Amino acid sequence: MAFVEEHIFKYPAEEECLVRRLGSGVIAAWPHIPREVQEMIFAEAKMAWDREFHVSKLPDRLAAIIRRRHD
């Protein structure tokens, strides 16, 4: 059973605030999410569509935001 569909999720601009809120919820719940699911979330986050196409050091920056919330 696949946890995440294999296509890039795109959203209209008016839903960006909802996507940010879901992201904040994931960050808050991170320590309670099984490692396997955390890895899937990171993989999807690295491939997600965004207006900023190229973000330098994206994997490191994603990990840093999680650490900053939970350290």
CSV table of C-alpha atoms in Angstrom, one decimal:
chain,number,residue,atom,x,y,z
A,1,MET,CA,0.0,0.0,0.0
A,2,ALA,CA,1.5,3.3,-1.1
A,3,PHE,CA,1.3,6.1,1.6
A,4,VAL,CA,1.8,8.9,-0.9
A,5,GLU,CA,0.6,9.1,-4.5
A,6,GLU,CA,3.3,9.5,-7.1
A,7,HIS,CA,2.5,12.9,-8.5
A,8,ILE,CA,3.5,16.4,-7.6
A,9,PHE,CA,0.9,18.1,-5.4
A,10,LYS,CA,0.0,21.6,-6.6
A,11,TYR,CA,-2.3,24.1,-5.0
A,12,PRO,CA,-3.9,27.4,-5.9
A,13,ALA,CA,-2.4,30.5,-4.4
A,14,GLU,CA,-5.5,31.0,-2.2
A,15,GLU,CA,-4.8,27.7,-0.5
A,16,GLU,CA,-1.2,28.5,0.4
A,17,CYS,CA,-2.2,29.5,4.0
A,18,LEU,CA,-3.8,26.0,4.4
A,19,VAL,CA,-0.7,24.2,3.1
A,20,ARG,CA,1.4,26.3,5.6
A,21,ARG,CA,-0.9,25.3,8.4
A,22,LEU,CA,-0.7,21.7,7.6
A,23,GLY,CA,3.1,22.0,7.5
A,24,SER,CA,3.0,23.6,10.9
A,25,GLY,CA,0.9,20.7,12.2
A,26,VAL,CA,3.3,18.2,10.8
A,27,ILE,CA,6.3,20.0,12.4
A,28,ALA,CA,4.4,20.1,15.8
A,29,ALA,CA,3.6,16.4,15.6
A,30,TRP,CA,7.0,15.3,14.3
A,31,PRO,CA,8.3,13.4,17.3
A,32,HIS,CA,5.2,11.3,17.4
A,33,ILE,CA,5.3,10.3,13.7
A,34,PRO,CA,6.9,6.9,13.0
A,35,ARG,CA,10.4,7.2,11.4
A,36,GLU,CA,9.2,5.5,8.2
A,37,VAL,CA,6.5,8.1,7.7
A,38,GLN,CA,9.0,10.9,8.5
A,39,GLU,CA,11.2,9.7,5.7
A,40,MET,CA,8.2,9.6,3.3
A,41,ILE,CA,7.3,13.2,4.3
A,42,PHE,CA,10.9,14.4,3.7
A,43,ALA,CA,10.9,12.7,0.3
A,44,GLU,CA,7.7,14.3,-0.7
A,45,ALA,CA,8.7,17.7,0.7
A,46,LYS,CA,11.9,17.6,-1.5
A,47,MET,CA,9.8,17.0,-4.6
A,48,ALA,CA,6.9,19.3,-3.8
A,49,TRP,CA,5.9,22.0,-6.3
A,50,ASP,CA,6.5,25.5,-5.0
A,51,ARG,CA,6.8,29.0,-6.4
A,52,GLU,CA,10.4,28.9,-5.3
A,53,PHE,CA,11.7,26.3,-7.7
A,54,HIS,CA,15.3,26.0,-6.4
A,55,VAL,CA,16.0,26.2,-2.7
A,56,SER,CA,19.6,25.8,-1.9
A,57,LYS,CA,20.4,23.1,0.6
A,58,LEU,CA,16.8,22.1,0.8
A,59,PRO,CA,17.2,18.8,2.8
A,60,ASP,CA,19.4,20.5,5.4
A,61,ARG,CA,16.9,23.4,5.7
A,62,LEU,CA,14.0,21.0,6.1
A,63,ALA,CA,15.8,19.1,8.9
A,64,ALA,CA,16.8,22.4,10.6
A,65,ILE,CA,13.2,23.6,10.9
A,66,ILE,CA,12.2,20.4,12.6
A,67,ARG,CA,15.2,20.6,15.0
A,68,ARG,CA,14.5,24.3,15.8
A,69,ARG,CA,11.0,23.4,16.9
A,70,HIS,CA,12.0,20.4,19.0
A,71,ASP,CA,15.4,21.2,20.5
